mmCIF file of C-alpha atoms in Angstrom:
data_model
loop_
_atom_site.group_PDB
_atom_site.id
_atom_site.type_symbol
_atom_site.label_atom_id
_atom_site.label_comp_id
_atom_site.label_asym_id
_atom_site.label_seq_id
_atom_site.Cartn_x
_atom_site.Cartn_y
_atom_site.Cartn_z
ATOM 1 C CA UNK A 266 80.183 106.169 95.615
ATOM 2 C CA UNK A 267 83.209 104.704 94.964
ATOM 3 C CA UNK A 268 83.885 101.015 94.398
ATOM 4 C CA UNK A 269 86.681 98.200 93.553
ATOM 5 C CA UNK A 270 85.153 94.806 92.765
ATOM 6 C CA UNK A 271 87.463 91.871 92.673
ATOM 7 C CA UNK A 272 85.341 89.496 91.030
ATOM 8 C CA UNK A 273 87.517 86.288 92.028
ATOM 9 C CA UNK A 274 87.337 85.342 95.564
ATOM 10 C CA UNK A 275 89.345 81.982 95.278
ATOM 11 C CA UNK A 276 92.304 81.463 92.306
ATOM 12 C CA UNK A 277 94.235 77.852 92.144
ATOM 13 C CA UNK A 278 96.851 77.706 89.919
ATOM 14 C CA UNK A 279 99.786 75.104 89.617
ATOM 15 C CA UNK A 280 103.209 76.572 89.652
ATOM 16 C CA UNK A 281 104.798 78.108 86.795
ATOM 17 C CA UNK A 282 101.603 78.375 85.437
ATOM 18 C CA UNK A 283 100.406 82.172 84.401
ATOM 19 C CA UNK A 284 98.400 83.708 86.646
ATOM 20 C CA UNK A 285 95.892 86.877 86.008
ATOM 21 C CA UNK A 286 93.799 88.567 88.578
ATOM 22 C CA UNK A 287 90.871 91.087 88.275
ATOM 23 C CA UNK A 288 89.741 94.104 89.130
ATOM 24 C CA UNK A 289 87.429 96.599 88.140
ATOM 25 C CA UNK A 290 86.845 99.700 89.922
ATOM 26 C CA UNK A 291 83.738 102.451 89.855
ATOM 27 C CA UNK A 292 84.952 105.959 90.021
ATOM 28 C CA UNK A 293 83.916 108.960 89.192
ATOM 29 C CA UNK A 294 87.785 110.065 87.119
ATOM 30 C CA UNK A 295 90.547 107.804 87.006
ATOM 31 C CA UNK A 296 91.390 106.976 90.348
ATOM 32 C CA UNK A 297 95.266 106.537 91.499
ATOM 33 C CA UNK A 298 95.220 102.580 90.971
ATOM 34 C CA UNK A 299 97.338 100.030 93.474
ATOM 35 C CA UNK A 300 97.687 96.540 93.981
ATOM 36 C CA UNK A 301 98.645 95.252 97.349
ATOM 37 C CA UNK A 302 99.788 91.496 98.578
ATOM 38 C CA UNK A 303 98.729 90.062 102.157
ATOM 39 C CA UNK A 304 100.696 86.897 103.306
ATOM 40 C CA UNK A 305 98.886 85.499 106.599
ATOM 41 C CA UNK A 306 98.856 87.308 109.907
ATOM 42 C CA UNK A 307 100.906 89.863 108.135
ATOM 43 C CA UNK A 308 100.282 93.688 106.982
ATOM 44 C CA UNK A 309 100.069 94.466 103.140
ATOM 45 C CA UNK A 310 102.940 95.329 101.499
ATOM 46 C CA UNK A 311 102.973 97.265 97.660
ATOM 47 C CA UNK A 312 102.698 95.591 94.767
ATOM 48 C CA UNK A 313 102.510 98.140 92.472
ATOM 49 C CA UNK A 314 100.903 101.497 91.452
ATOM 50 C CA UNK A 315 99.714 103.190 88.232
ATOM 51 C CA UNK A 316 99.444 106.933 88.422
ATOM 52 C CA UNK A 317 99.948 108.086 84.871
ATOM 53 C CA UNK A 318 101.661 107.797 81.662
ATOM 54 C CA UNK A 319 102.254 104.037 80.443
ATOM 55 C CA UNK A 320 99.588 102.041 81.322
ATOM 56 C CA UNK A 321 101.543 98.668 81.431
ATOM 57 C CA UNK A 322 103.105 98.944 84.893
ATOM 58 C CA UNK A 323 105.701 96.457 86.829
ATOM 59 C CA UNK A 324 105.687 95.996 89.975
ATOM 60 C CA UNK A 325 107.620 94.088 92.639
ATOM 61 C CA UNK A 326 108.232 90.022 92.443
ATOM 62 C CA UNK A 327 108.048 89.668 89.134
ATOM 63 C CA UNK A 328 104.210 90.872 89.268
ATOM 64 C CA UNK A 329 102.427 93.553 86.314
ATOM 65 C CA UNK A 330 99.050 95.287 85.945
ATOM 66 C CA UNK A 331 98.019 96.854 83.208
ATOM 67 C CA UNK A 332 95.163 99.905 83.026
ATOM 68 C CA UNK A 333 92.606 99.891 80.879
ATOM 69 C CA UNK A 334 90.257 102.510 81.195
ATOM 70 C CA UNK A 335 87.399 102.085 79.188
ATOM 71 C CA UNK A 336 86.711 98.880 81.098
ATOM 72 C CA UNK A 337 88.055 100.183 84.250
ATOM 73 C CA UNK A 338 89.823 98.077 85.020
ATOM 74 C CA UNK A 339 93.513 97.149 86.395
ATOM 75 C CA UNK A 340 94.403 93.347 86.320
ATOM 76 C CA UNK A 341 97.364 91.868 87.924
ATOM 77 C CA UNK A 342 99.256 89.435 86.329
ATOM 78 C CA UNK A 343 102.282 87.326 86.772
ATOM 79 C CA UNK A 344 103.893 84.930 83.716
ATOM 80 C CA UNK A 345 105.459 82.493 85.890
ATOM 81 C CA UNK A 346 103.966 82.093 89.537
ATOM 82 C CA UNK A 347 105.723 80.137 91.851
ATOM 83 C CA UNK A 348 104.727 78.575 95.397
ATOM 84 C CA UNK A 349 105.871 81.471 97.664
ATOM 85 C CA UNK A 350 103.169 83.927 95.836
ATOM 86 C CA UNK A 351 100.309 82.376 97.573
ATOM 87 C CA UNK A 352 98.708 84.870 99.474
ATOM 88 C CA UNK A 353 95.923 87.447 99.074
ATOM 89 C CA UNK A 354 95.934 90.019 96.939
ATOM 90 C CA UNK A 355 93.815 93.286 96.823
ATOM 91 C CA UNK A 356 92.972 96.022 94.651
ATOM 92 C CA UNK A 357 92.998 99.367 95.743
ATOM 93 C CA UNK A 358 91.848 102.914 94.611
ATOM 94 C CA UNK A 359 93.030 106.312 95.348
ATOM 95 C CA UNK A 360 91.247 109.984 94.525
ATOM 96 C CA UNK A 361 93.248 112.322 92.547
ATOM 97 C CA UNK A 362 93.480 115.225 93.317
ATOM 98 C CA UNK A 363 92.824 115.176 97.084
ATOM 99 C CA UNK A 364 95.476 116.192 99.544
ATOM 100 C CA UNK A 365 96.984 114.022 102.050
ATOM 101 C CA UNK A 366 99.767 112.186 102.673
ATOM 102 C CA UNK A 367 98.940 108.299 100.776
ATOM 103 C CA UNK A 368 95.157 109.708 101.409
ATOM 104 C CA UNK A 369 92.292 107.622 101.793
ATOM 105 C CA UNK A 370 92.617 103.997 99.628
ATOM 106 C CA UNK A 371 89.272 102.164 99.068
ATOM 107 C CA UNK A 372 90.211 98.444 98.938
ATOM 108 C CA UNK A 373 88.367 95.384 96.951
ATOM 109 C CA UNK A 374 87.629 92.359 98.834
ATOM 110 C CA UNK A 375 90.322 89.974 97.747
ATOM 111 C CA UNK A 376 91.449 87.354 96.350
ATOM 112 C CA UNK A 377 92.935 84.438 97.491
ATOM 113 C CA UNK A 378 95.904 82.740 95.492
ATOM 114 C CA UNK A 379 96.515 78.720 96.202
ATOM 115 C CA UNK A 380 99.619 77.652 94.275
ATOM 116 C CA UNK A 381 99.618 74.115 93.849
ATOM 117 C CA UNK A 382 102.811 72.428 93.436
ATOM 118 C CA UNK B 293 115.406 101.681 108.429
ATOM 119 C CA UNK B 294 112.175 100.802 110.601
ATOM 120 C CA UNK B 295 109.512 100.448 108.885
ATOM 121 C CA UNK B 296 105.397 100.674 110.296
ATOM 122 C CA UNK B 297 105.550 99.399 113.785
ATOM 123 C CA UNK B 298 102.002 98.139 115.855
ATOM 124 C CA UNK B 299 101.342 97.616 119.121
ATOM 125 C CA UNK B 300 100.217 94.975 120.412
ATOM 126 C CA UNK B 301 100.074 92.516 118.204
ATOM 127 C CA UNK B 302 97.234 90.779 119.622
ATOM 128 C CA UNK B 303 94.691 91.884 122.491
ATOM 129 C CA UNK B 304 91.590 90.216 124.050
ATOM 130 C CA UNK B 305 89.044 92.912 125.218
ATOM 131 C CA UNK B 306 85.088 92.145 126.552
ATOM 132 C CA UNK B 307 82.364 93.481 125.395
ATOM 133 C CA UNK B 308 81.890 97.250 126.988
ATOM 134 C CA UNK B 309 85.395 97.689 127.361
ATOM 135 C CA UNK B 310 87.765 100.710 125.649
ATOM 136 C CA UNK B 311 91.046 99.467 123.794
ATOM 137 C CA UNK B 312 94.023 101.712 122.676
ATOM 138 C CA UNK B 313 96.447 100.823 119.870
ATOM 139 C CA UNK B 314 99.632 102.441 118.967
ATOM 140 C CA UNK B 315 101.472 102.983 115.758
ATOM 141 C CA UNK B 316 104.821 104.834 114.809
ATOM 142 C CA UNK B 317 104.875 105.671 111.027
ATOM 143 C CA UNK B 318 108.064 104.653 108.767
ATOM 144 C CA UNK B 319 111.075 106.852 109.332
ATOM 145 C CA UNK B 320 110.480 109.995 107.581
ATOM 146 C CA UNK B 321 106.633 109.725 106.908
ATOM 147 C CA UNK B 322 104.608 112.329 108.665
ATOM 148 C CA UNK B 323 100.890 111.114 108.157
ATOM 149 C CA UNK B 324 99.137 108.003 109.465
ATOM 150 C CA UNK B 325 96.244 106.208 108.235
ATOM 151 C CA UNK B 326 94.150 103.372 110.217
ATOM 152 C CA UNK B 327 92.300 100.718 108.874
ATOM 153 C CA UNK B 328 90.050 97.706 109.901
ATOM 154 C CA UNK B 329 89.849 94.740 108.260
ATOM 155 C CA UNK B 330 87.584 92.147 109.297
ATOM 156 C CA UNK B 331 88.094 88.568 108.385
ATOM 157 C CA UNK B 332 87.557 87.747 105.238
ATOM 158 C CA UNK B 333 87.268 91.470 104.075
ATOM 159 C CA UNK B 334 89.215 94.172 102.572
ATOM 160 C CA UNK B 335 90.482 96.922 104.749
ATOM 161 C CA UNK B 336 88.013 99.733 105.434
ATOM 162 C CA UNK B 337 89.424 103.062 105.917
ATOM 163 C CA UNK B 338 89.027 104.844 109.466
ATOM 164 C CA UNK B 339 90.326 107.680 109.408
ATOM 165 C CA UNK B 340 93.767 109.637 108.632
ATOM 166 C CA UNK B 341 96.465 111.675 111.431
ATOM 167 C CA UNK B 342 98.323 115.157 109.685
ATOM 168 C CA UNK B 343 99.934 117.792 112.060
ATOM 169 C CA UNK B 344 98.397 116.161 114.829
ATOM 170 C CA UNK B 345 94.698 116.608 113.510
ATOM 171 C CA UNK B 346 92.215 114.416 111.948
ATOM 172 C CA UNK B 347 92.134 115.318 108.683
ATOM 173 C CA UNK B 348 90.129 112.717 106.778
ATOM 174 C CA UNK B 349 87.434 110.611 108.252
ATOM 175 C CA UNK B 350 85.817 107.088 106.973
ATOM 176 C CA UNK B 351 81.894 105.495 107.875
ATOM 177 C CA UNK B 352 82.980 104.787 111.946
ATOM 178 C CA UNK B 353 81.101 105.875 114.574
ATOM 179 C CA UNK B 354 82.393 108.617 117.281
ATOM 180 C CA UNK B 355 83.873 105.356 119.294
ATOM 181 C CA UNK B 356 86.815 105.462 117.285
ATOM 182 C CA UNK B 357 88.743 108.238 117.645
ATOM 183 C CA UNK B 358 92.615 108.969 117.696
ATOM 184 C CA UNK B 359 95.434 111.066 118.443
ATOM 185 C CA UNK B 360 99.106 111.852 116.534
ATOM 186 C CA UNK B 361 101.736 113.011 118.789
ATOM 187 C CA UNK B 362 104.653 115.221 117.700
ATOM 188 C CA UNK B 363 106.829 112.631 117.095
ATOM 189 C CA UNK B 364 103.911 111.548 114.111
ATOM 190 C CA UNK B 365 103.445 107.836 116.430
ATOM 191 C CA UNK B 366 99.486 108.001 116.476
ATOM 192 C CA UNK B 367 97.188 105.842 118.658
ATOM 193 C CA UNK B 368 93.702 104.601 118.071
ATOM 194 C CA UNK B 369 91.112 104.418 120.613
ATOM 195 C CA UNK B 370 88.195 102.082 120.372
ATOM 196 C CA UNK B 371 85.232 102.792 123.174
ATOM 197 C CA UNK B 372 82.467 100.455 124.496
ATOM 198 C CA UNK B 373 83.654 97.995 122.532
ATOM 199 C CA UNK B 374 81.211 96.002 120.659
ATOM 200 C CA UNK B 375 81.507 92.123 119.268
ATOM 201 C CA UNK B 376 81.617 93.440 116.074
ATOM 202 C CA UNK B 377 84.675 95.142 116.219
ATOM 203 C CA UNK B 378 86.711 91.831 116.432
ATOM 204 C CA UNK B 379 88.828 92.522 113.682
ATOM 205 C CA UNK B 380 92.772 93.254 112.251
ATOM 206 C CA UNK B 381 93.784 96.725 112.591
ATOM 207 C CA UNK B 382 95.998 98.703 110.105
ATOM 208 C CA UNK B 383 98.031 101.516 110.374
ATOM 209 C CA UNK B 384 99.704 102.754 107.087
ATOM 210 C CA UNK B 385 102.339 105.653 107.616
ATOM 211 C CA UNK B 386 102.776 108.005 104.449
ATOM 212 C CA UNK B 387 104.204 111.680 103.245
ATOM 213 C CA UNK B 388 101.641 114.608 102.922
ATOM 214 C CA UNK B 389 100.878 114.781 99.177
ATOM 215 C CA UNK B 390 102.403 111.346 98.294
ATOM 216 C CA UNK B 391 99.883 108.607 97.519
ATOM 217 C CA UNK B 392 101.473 105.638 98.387
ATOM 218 C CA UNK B 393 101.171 104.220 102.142
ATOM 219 C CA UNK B 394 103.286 101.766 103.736
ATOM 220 C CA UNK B 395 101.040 99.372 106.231
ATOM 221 C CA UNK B 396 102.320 97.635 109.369
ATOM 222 C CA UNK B 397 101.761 94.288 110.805
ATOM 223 C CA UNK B 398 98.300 95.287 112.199
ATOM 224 C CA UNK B 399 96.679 94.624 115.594
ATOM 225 C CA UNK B 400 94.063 91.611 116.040
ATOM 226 C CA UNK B 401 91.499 92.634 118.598
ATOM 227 C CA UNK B 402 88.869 89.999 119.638
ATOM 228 C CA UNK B 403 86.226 91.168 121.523
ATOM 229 C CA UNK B 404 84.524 88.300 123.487
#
């Protein structure tokens, strides 16, 4: 079955440091890949996706991933991060191939970003 | 533009007891997707509205069940409800054959 592992459950990083968050997923093709960000009491809002082509993708607020698929894996990263980017971030994995409108996403468990100031 | 709207945004239910939450999709998008996401957890997919039918279905037992109305707006029903079910529900509104889904504020339901 598959499976996104987000090995990190709690990151603390001081701002304008660099920031890097993992995930590794267990699939049986290259899933569709996102990252989503989850400020508290709110929904999750996009981050970014990797369907194809260039594996370096950017994303919203200044945020990255990049695909590598012989580790399977799709890390998030951020040069810069600055106070307002605490939150919790999750990985997410799509089927290709399936029909359906956003279809069914299989989400990690999370991680949780302190930014200390 | 709206985007995903919930309702309510929170809701106290007892144990036993059958809740109903409602979502209308962002402007344009004409499948919606639930999700529950305990605290401290990831979402877990529930299971996804097209043309008014349930088209894809996650590991939830036959007391959760929904509807999509013409209009796309889809509810959620939740029966006998259990303690266990305390959690933040999703909806995420999307286009058939697209891949990415836009998610609302959610729902908390605590069941005492």
């Amino acid at each position: 079955a598959q499976s996104v592992t987000q090995p990190d459950i709690h990151i603390t990083v001081s701002e304008g440091a660099s920031l890097e968050l993992r995930c590794n997923y267990s699939y049986g093709a290259t899933p569709y890949l996102f990252w989503y960000v989850q400020s508290p009491g709110q929904g999750l809002q996009l981050l970014l996706k990797y369907f194809s082509g260039d594996t370096l993708v950017q994303g919203i607020k200044g945020f990255e991933a990049e695909f590598k698929r012989s580790q399977s894996s799709f890390n998030l990263r951020k040069p810069s991060v600055h106070w307002s980017d605490a939150a919790e971030y999750f990985c997410a994995v799509a089927p290709r191939g399936v029909t359906g409108g956003g279809n069914k996403l299989t989400f990690g468990t999370g991680t949780q970003l302190k930014v200390e100031l | 533009d709206a985007g995903v709207t919930q309702s309510p945004t929170h809701l106290i239910k007892t144990r036993g007891q059958q809740v109903t939450l409602r979502c209308s999709p962002k402007s344009g998008h004409d499948t919606v997707s639930w999700y529950q996401q305990a605290l401290g957890q990831g979402p877990q997919f529930i299971f996804q509205y097209y043309e008014e039918e349930e088209r894809q279905r996650g590991n939830f037992p036959d007391r959760f069940s929904g509807h999509q109305f013409p209009n796309y707006s889809s509810e959620l029903n939740v029966n006998a409800l259990l303690l266990g079910d305390s959690a933040l529900y999703l909806c995420a509104s999307g286009l058939q054959g697209a891949y990415e889904q836009y998610f609302g504020p959610g729902t908390r339901l605590t069941v005492t």
